PDB file of C-alpha atoms in Angstrom:
ATOM      1  CA  UNK A 353       0.000   0.000   0.000  1.00  0.00           C
ATOM      2  CA  UNK A 354       1.358   3.424  -0.929  1.00  0.00           C
ATOM      3  CA  UNK A 355       2.317   5.689   1.942  1.00  0.00           C
ATOM      4  CA  UNK A 356      -0.228   8.327   0.890  1.00  0.00           C
ATOM      5  CA  UNK A 357      -3.041   5.787   0.834  1.00  0.00           C
ATOM      6  CA  UNK A 358      -1.994   4.499   4.249  1.00  0.00           C
ATOM      7  CA  UNK A 359      -2.104   8.012   5.697  1.00  0.00           C
ATOM      8  CA  UNK A 360      -5.519   8.637   4.123  1.00  0.00           C
ATOM      9  CA  UNK A 361      -6.999   5.473   5.646  1.00  0.00           C
ATOM     10  CA  UNK A 362      -5.404   6.252   9.005  1.00  0.00           C
ATOM     11  CA  UNK A 363      -6.887   9.770   8.910  1.00  0.00           C
ATOM     12  CA  UNK A 364     -10.333   8.407   8.064  1.00  0.00           C
ATOM     13  CA  UNK A 365     -10.126   5.935  10.942  1.00  0.00           C
ATOM     14  CA  UNK A 366      -9.147   8.732  13.318  1.00  0.00           C
ATOM     15  CA  UNK A 367     -12.103  10.831  12.199  1.00  0.00           C
ATOM     16  CA  UNK A 368     -14.521   7.925  12.725  1.00  0.00           C
ATOM     17  CA  UNK A 369     -13.086   7.187  16.173  1.00  0.00           C
ATOM     18  CA  UNK A 370     -13.443  10.822  17.153  1.00  0.00           C
ATOM     19  CA  UNK A 371     -17.020  10.954  15.843  1.00  0.00           C
ATOM     20  CA  UNK A 372     -17.855   7.997  18.075  1.00  0.00           C
ATOM     21  CA  UNK A 373     -16.044   9.498  21.071  1.00  0.00           C
ATOM     22  CA  UNK A 374     -17.818  12.830  20.690  1.00  0.00           C
ATOM     23  CA  UNK A 375     -21.197  11.129  20.217  1.00  0.00           C
ATOM     24  CA  UNK A 376     -20.696   9.044  23.366  1.00  0.00           C
ATOM     25  CA  UNK A 377     -19.561  12.045  25.417  1.00  0.00           C
ATOM     26  CA  UNK A 378     -22.463  14.145  24.126  1.00  0.00           C
ATOM     27  CA  UNK A 379     -24.845  11.332  25.088  1.00  0.00           C
ATOM     28  CA  UNK A 380     -23.327  11.220  28.579  1.00  0.00           C
ATOM     29  CA  UNK A 381     -23.721  14.983  28.976  1.00  0.00           C
ATOM     30  CA  UNK A 382     -27.334  14.827  27.848  1.00  0.00           C
ATOM     31  CA  UNK A 383     -28.110  11.938  30.157  1.00  0.00           C
ATOM     32  CA  UNK A 384     -26.257  13.095  33.266  1.00  0.00           C
ATOM     33  CA  UNK A 385     -26.502  16.879  33.012  1.00  0.00           C
ATOM     34  CA  UNK A 386     -29.859  17.319  31.352  1.00  0.00           C
ATOM     35  CA  UNK A 387     -28.600  19.024  28.185  1.00  0.00           C
ATOM     36  CA  UNK A 388     -31.453  18.648  25.682  1.00  0.00           C
ATOM     37  CA  UNK A 389     -29.972  20.449  22.691  1.00  0.00           C
ATOM     38  CA  UNK A 390     -27.987  18.142  20.418  1.00  0.00           C
ATOM     39  CA  UNK A 391     -25.837  20.942  18.994  1.00  0.00           C
ATOM     40  CA  UNK A 392     -24.879  22.260  22.431  1.00  0.00           C
ATOM     41  CA  UNK A 393     -24.100  18.759  23.731  1.00  0.00           C
ATOM     42  CA  UNK A 394     -21.984  18.036  20.661  1.00  0.00           C
ATOM     43  CA  UNK A 395     -19.962  21.249  20.962  1.00  0.00           C
ATOM     44  CA  UNK A 396     -19.432  20.792  24.689  1.00  0.00           C
ATOM     45  CA  UNK A 397     -18.337  17.169  24.174  1.00  0.00           C
ATOM     46  CA  UNK A 398     -15.907  18.141  21.408  1.00  0.00           C
ATOM     47  CA  UNK A 399     -14.443  20.871  23.615  1.00  0.00           C
ATOM     48  CA  UNK A 400     -13.977  18.451  26.517  1.00  0.00           C
ATOM     49  CA  UNK A 401     -12.260  15.908  24.278  1.00  0.00           C
ATOM     50  CA  UNK A 402     -10.174  18.455  22.409  1.00  0.00           C
ATOM     51  CA  UNK A 403     -11.663  17.486  19.054  1.00  0.00           C
ATOM     52  CA  UNK A 404     -11.328  20.443  16.691  1.00  0.00           C
ATOM     53  CA  UNK A 405     -11.955  18.809  13.320  1.00  0.00           C
ATOM     54  CA  UNK A 406     -15.472  19.655  12.088  1.00  0.00           C
ATOM     55  CA  UNK A 407     -15.551  16.378  10.141  1.00  0.00           C
ATOM     56  CA  UNK A 408     -15.154  14.528  13.428  1.00  0.00           C
ATOM     57  CA  UNK A 409     -18.376  15.976  14.856  1.00  0.00           C
ATOM     58  CA  UNK A 410     -21.251  13.454  14.776  1.00  0.00           C
ATOM     59  CA  UNK A 411     -24.658  14.127  13.302  1.00  0.00           C
ATOM     60  CA  UNK A 412     -27.659  14.393  15.607  1.00  0.00           C
ATOM     61  CA  UNK A 413     -28.913  10.895  14.786  1.00  0.00           C
ATOM     62  CA  UNK A 414     -25.510   9.480  15.810  1.00  0.00           C
ATOM     63  CA  UNK A 415     -25.803  11.227  19.165  1.00  0.00           C
ATOM     64  CA  UNK A 416     -29.335   9.896  19.613  1.00  0.00           C
ATOM     65  CA  UNK A 417     -28.095   6.348  18.923  1.00  0.00           C
ATOM     66  CA  UNK A 418     -25.315   6.857  21.472  1.00  0.00           C
ATOM     67  CA  UNK A 419     -27.867   8.192  23.964  1.00  0.00           C
ATOM     68  CA  UNK A 420     -30.035   5.092  23.570  1.00  0.00           C
ATOM     69  CA  UNK A 421     -26.981   2.895  24.089  1.00  0.00           C
ATOM     70  CA  UNK A 422     -25.911   4.891  27.158  1.00  0.00           C
ATOM     71  CA  UNK A 423     -29.379   4.487  28.667  1.00  0.00           C
ATOM     72  CA  UNK A 424     -29.387   0.759  27.883  1.00  0.00           C
ATOM     73  CA  UNK A 425     -26.016   0.271  29.592  1.00  0.00           C
ATOM     74  CA  UNK A 426     -26.290   2.609  32.565  1.00  0.00           C
ATOM     75  CA  UNK A 427     -30.007   3.269  33.136  1.00  0.00           C
ATOM     76  CA  UNK A 428     -31.635  -0.008  32.169  1.00  0.00           C
ATOM     77  CA  UNK A 429     -33.855  -0.018  35.272  1.00  0.00           C
ATOM     78  CA  UNK A 430     -34.577   3.660  35.899  1.00  0.00           C
ATOM     79  CA  UNK A 431     -35.003   5.018  32.355  1.00  0.00           C
ATOM     80  CA  UNK A 432     -37.902   2.758  31.249  1.00  0.00           C
ATOM     81  CA  UNK A 433     -39.738   3.606  34.472  1.00  0.00           C
ATOM     82  CA  UNK A 434     -39.169   7.351  34.002  1.00  0.00           C
ATOM     83  CA  UNK A 435     -40.271   7.093  30.381  1.00  0.00           C
ATOM     84  CA  UNK A 436     -43.476   5.277  31.246  1.00  0.00           C
ATOM     85  CA  UNK A 437     -44.223   7.773  34.008  1.00  0.00           C
ATOM     86  CA  UNK A 438     -43.967  10.605  31.491  1.00  0.00           C
ATOM     87  CA  UNK A 439     -46.041   8.840  28.858  1.00  0.00           C
ATOM     88  CA  UNK A 440     -48.790   8.235  31.414  1.00  0.00           C
ATOM     89  CA  UNK A 441     -48.610  11.915  32.381  1.00  0.00           C
ATOM     90  CA  UNK A 442     -48.760  12.857  28.705  1.00  0.00           C
ATOM     91  CA  UNK A 443     -52.020  10.949  28.318  1.00  0.00           C
ATOM     92  CA  UNK A 444     -53.559  12.803  31.258  1.00  0.00           C
ATOM     93  CA  UNK A 445     -52.399  16.154  29.942  1.00  0.00           C
ATOM     94  CA  UNK A 446     -53.619  15.395  26.416  1.00  0.00           C
ATOM     95  CA  UNK A 447     -57.054  14.517  27.767  1.00  0.00           C
ATOM     96  CA  UNK A 448     -57.089  17.765  29.729  1.00  0.00           C
ATOM     97  CA  UNK A 449     -56.037  19.748  26.637  1.00  0.00           C
ATOM     98  CA  UNK A 450     -58.226  17.819  24.194  1.00  0.00           C
ATOM     99  CA  UNK A 451     -59.916  20.942  22.803  1.00  0.00           C
ATOM    100  CA  UNK A 452     -56.489  22.052  21.498  1.00  0.00           C
ATOM    101  CA  UNK A 453     -55.865  18.765  19.633  1.00  0.00           C
ATOM    102  CA  UNK A 454     -52.544  18.023  21.374  1.00  0.00           C
ATOM    103  CA  UNK A 455     -49.734  15.985  19.845  1.00  0.00           C
ATOM    104  CA  UNK A 456     -46.905  14.371  21.802  1.00  0.00           C
ATOM    105  CA  UNK A 457     -43.394  15.163  20.511  1.00  0.00           C
ATOM    106  CA  UNK A 458     -39.704  14.847  21.342  1.00  0.00           C
ATOM    107  CA  UNK A 459     -38.036  12.550  23.889  1.00  0.00           C
ATOM    108  CA  UNK A 460     -41.161  11.172  25.569  1.00  0.00           C
ATOM    109  CA  UNK A 461     -42.461  10.054  22.183  1.00  0.00           C
ATOM    110  CA  UNK A 462     -39.096   8.891  20.849  1.00  0.00           C
ATOM    111  CA  UNK A 463     -38.357   6.816  23.957  1.00  0.00           C
ATOM    112  CA  UNK A 464     -35.227   8.641  25.173  1.00  0.00           C
ATOM    113  CA  UNK A 465     -36.881  10.590  28.010  1.00  0.00           C
ATOM    114  CA  UNK A 466     -35.157  10.530  31.390  1.00  0.00           C
ATOM    115  CA  UNK A 467     -35.292  12.359  34.704  1.00  0.00           C
ATOM    116  CA  UNK A 468     -34.441  15.646  32.995  1.00  0.00           C
ATOM    117  CA  UNK A 469     -37.115  15.405  30.290  1.00  0.00           C
ATOM    118  CA  UNK A 470     -40.245  17.507  30.084  1.00  0.00           C
ATOM    119  CA  UNK A 471     -43.450  16.194  28.558  1.00  0.00           C
ATOM    120  CA  UNK A 472     -43.476  18.173  25.311  1.00  0.00           C
ATOM    121  CA  UNK A 473     -46.736  18.747  23.463  1.00  0.00           C
ATOM    122  CA  UNK A 474     -47.809  20.693  20.427  1.00  0.00           C
ATOM    123  CA  UNK A 475     -51.212  22.312  20.926  1.00  0.00           C
ATOM    124  CA  UNK A 476     -53.183  24.152  18.265  1.00  0.00           C
ATOM    125  CA  UNK A 477     -55.147  27.390  18.358  1.00  0.00           C
ATOM    126  CA  UNK A 478     -55.431  30.331  16.002  1.00  0.00           C
ATOM    127  CA  UNK A 479     -55.648  32.474  19.137  1.00  0.00           C
ATOM    128  CA  UNK A 480     -52.247  31.986  20.844  1.00  0.00           C
ATOM    129  CA  UNK A 481     -53.605  33.350  24.140  1.00  0.00           C
ATOM    130  CA  UNK A 482     -56.447  30.821  24.323  1.00  0.00           C
ATOM    131  CA  UNK A 483     -54.287  28.054  25.776  1.00  0.00           C
ATOM    132  CA  UNK A 484     -52.952  30.316  28.523  1.00  0.00           C
ATOM    133  CA  UNK A 485     -56.462  31.489  29.353  1.00  0.00           C
ATOM    134  CA  UNK A 486     -57.609  27.869  29.576  1.00  0.00           C
ATOM    135  CA  UNK A 487     -54.765  26.986  31.961  1.00  0.00           C
ATOM    136  CA  UNK A 488     -55.465  30.073  34.074  1.00  0.00           C
ATOM    137  CA  UNK A 489     -59.168  29.203  34.290  1.00  0.00           C
ATOM    138  CA  UNK A 490     -58.242  25.762  35.623  1.00  0.00           C
ATOM    139  CA  UNK A 491     -55.810  27.101  38.195  1.00  0.00           C
ATOM    140  CA  UNK A 492     -52.625  25.995  36.435  1.00  0.00           C
ATOM    141  CA  UNK A 493     -49.789  28.505  36.961  1.00  0.00           C
ATOM    142  CA  UNK A 494     -47.415  28.726  34.011  1.00  0.00           C
ATOM    143  CA  UNK A 495     -44.479  30.615  32.568  1.00  0.00           C
ATOM    144  CA  UNK A 496     -44.202  31.825  28.993  1.00  0.00           C
ATOM    145  CA  UNK A 497     -41.325  31.650  26.546  1.00  0.00           C
ATOM    146  CA  UNK A 498     -40.924  31.560  22.789  1.00  0.00           C
ATOM    147  CA  UNK A 499     -39.353  28.945  20.537  1.00  0.00           C
ATOM    148  CA  UNK A 500     -38.146  29.136  16.951  1.00  0.00           C
ATOM    149  CA  UNK A 501     -39.140  26.183  14.800  1.00  0.00           C
ATOM    150  CA  UNK A 502     -38.076  25.502  11.258  1.00  0.00           C
ATOM    151  CA  UNK A 503     -41.116  25.472   8.987  1.00  0.00           C
ATOM    152  CA  UNK A 504     -39.145  24.929   5.791  1.00  0.00           C
ATOM    153  CA  UNK A 505     -35.445  24.573   5.150  1.00  0.00           C
ATOM    154  CA  UNK A 506     -35.266  28.336   4.661  1.00  0.00           C
ATOM    155  CA  UNK A 507     -37.872  29.628   7.103  1.00  0.00           C
ATOM    156  CA  UNK A 508     -38.058  29.724  10.877  1.00  0.00           C
ATOM    157  CA  UNK A 509     -40.979  31.100  12.889  1.00  0.00           C
ATOM    158  CA  UNK A 510     -41.215  31.964  16.574  1.00  0.00           C
ATOM    159  CA  UNK A 511     -44.071  30.386  18.539  1.00  0.00           C
ATOM    160  CA  UNK A 512     -45.281  30.883  22.129  1.00  0.00           C
ATOM    161  CA  UNK A 513     -44.373  28.221  24.688  1.00  0.00           C
ATOM    162  CA  UNK A 514     -46.141  27.615  28.002  1.00  0.00           C
ATOM    163  CA  UNK A 515     -44.262  25.866  30.808  1.00  0.00           C
ATOM    164  CA  UNK A 516     -45.863  24.399  33.918  1.00  0.00           C
ATOM    165  CA  UNK A 517     -45.479  21.524  36.371  1.00  0.00           C
ATOM    166  CA  UNK A 518     -47.968  18.880  37.447  1.00  0.00           C
ATOM    167  CA  UNK A 519     -47.340  15.960  39.806  1.00  0.00           C
ATOM    168  CA  UNK A 520     -43.685  17.038  39.992  1.00  0.00           C
ATOM    169  CA  UNK A 521     -43.234  16.658  36.227  1.00  0.00           C
ATOM    170  CA  UNK A 522     -42.404  19.508  33.835  1.00  0.00           C
ATOM    171  CA  UNK A 523     -44.649  20.182  30.850  1.00  0.00           C
ATOM    172  CA  UNK A 524     -43.751  22.152  27.739  1.00  0.00           C
ATOM    173  CA  UNK A 525     -46.540  23.303  25.398  1.00  0.00           C
ATOM    174  CA  UNK A 526     -45.744  24.874  22.039  1.00  0.00           C
ATOM    175  CA  UNK A 527     -48.769  26.729  20.678  1.00  0.00           C
ATOM    176  CA  UNK A 528     -49.135  26.510  16.903  1.00  0.00           C
ATOM    177  CA  UNK A 529     -51.887  27.653  14.526  1.00  0.00           C
ATOM    178  CA  UNK A 530     -54.433  25.118  13.294  1.00  0.00           C
ATOM    179  CA  UNK A 531     -52.884  24.892   9.842  1.00  0.00           C
ATOM    180  CA  UNK A 532     -49.755  23.416  11.478  1.00  0.00           C
ATOM    181  CA  UNK A 533     -51.795  20.263  12.104  1.00  0.00           C
ATOM    182  CA  UNK A 534     -51.404  19.445   8.412  1.00  0.00           C
ATOM    183  CA  UNK A 535     -47.676  20.110   8.217  1.00  0.00           C
ATOM    184  CA  UNK A 536     -45.410  19.564  11.209  1.00  0.00           C
ATOM    185  CA  UNK A 537     -42.314  21.727  11.742  1.00  0.00           C
ATOM    186  CA  UNK A 538     -39.051  20.161  10.613  1.00  0.00           C
ATOM    187  CA  UNK A 539     -37.222  17.872  12.989  1.00  0.00           C
ATOM    188  CA  UNK A 540     -33.820  19.104  14.171  1.00  0.00           C
ATOM    189  CA  UNK A 541     -32.477  15.603  13.551  1.00  0.00           C
ATOM    190  CA  UNK A 542     -33.025  15.191   9.822  1.00  0.00           C
ATOM    191  CA  UNK A 543     -35.040  18.234   8.660  1.00  0.00           C
ATOM    192  CA  UNK A 544     -38.024  16.018   7.891  1.00  0.00           C
ATOM    193  CA  UNK A 545     -41.469  16.768   9.403  1.00  0.00           C
ATOM    194  CA  UNK A 546     -41.400  16.104  13.142  1.00  0.00           C
ATOM    195  CA  UNK A 547     -42.876  12.865  14.380  1.00  0.00           C
ATOM    196  CA  UNK A 548     -46.000  13.582  16.429  1.00  0.00           C
ATOM    197  CA  UNK A 549     -48.530  11.329  18.135  1.00  0.00           C
ATOM    198  CA  UNK A 550     -52.217  11.787  18.914  1.00  0.00           C
ATOM    199  CA  UNK A 551     -53.779  10.851  22.244  1.00  0.00           C
ATOM    200  CA  UNK A 552     -55.129   7.603  20.743  1.00  0.00           C
ATOM    201  CA  UNK A 553     -51.665   6.685  19.433  1.00  0.00           C
ATOM    202  CA  UNK A 554     -50.020   7.264  22.819  1.00  0.00           C
ATOM    203  CA  UNK A 555     -52.703   5.199  24.564  1.00  0.00           C
ATOM    204  CA  UNK A 556     -52.091   2.318  22.134  1.00  0.00           C
ATOM    205  CA  UNK A 557     -48.324   2.639  22.590  1.00  0.00           C
ATOM    206  CA  UNK A 558     -48.619   2.433  26.361  1.00  0.00           C
ATOM    207  CA  UNK A 559     -51.049  -0.506  26.222  1.00  0.00           C
ATOM    208  CA  UNK A 560     -48.712  -2.445  23.922  1.00  0.00           C
ATOM    209  CA  UNK A 561     -45.754  -1.766  26.215  1.00  0.00           C
ATOM    210  CA  UNK A 562     -47.743  -2.983  29.210  1.00  0.00           C
ATOM    211  CA  UNK A 563     -48.740  -6.130  27.332  1.00  0.00           C
ATOM    212  CA  UNK A 564     -45.100  -6.817  26.457  1.00  0.00           C
ATOM    213  CA  UNK A 565     -44.062  -6.280  30.073  1.00  0.00           C
ATOM    214  CA  UNK A 566     -46.798  -8.580  31.366  1.00  0.00           C
ATOM    215  CA  UNK A 567     -45.800 -11.250  28.836  1.00  0.00           C
ATOM    216  CA  UNK A 568     -42.153 -10.985  29.895  1.00  0.00           C
ATOM    217  CA  UNK A 569     -43.055 -11.320  33.571  1.00  0.00           C
ATOM    218  CA  UNK A 570     -45.228 -14.374  32.860  1.00  0.00           C
ATOM    219  CA  UNK A 571     -42.413 -16.067  30.954  1.00  0.00           C
ATOM    220  CA  UNK A 572     -39.917 -15.193  33.660  1.00  0.00           C
ATOM    221  CA  UNK A 573     -42.189 -16.567  36.367  1.00  0.00           C
ATOM    222  CA  UNK A 574     -42.680 -19.786  34.378  1.00  0.00           C
ATOM    223  CA  UNK A 575     -38.927 -20.173  33.890  1.00  0.00           C
ATOM    224  CA  UNK A 576     -38.283 -19.774  37.612  1.00  0.00           C
ATOM    225  CA  UNK A 577     -40.745 -22.480  38.632  1.00  0.00           C
TER     226      UNK A 577
END
């Protein structure tokens, strides 16, 4: 093998190793320190590891894969319980907010939620203040923020966000207009429309998970007899 080719292959291997290292460190930071932004976690991980090459920075989906692996290895007992707790809370909140046609999004839907994760919902109203009025009428104190979401590859729009807590869990509501029901904002992971789930879909998801858990426990009990 020519020396130049050897150096090229060695350089490629180094880049791939660094991508993996940065992805794993970013996943650790997200899991242990509650960093929810992939870009911030990636930059912080690269800084900690001294990785300066832009080509060695992983894509968001690589960090998500590393996060799932980190949770499987280090949080195999606690993370599924925390996830289920948040999915059950999501169902209750979606029933409460039914008039605003809520959709579950982000980590609680994707299955990577942990102790730091809020239950994130999209709610829909052409009157952005209507959701806040509804919460106020039902005695739910909340804080307001704004969030920029990418509507197309070239367009971002700022939307109101309502934050509150219930049963010691944080909730995050992004208020979108009704026409956003037809076209979801773009996902930060791959710039495709965000995955969202209706109340019925989340109820089915939780029922199927419970059935799988019950089946596992029955088989385990039978094996231990």
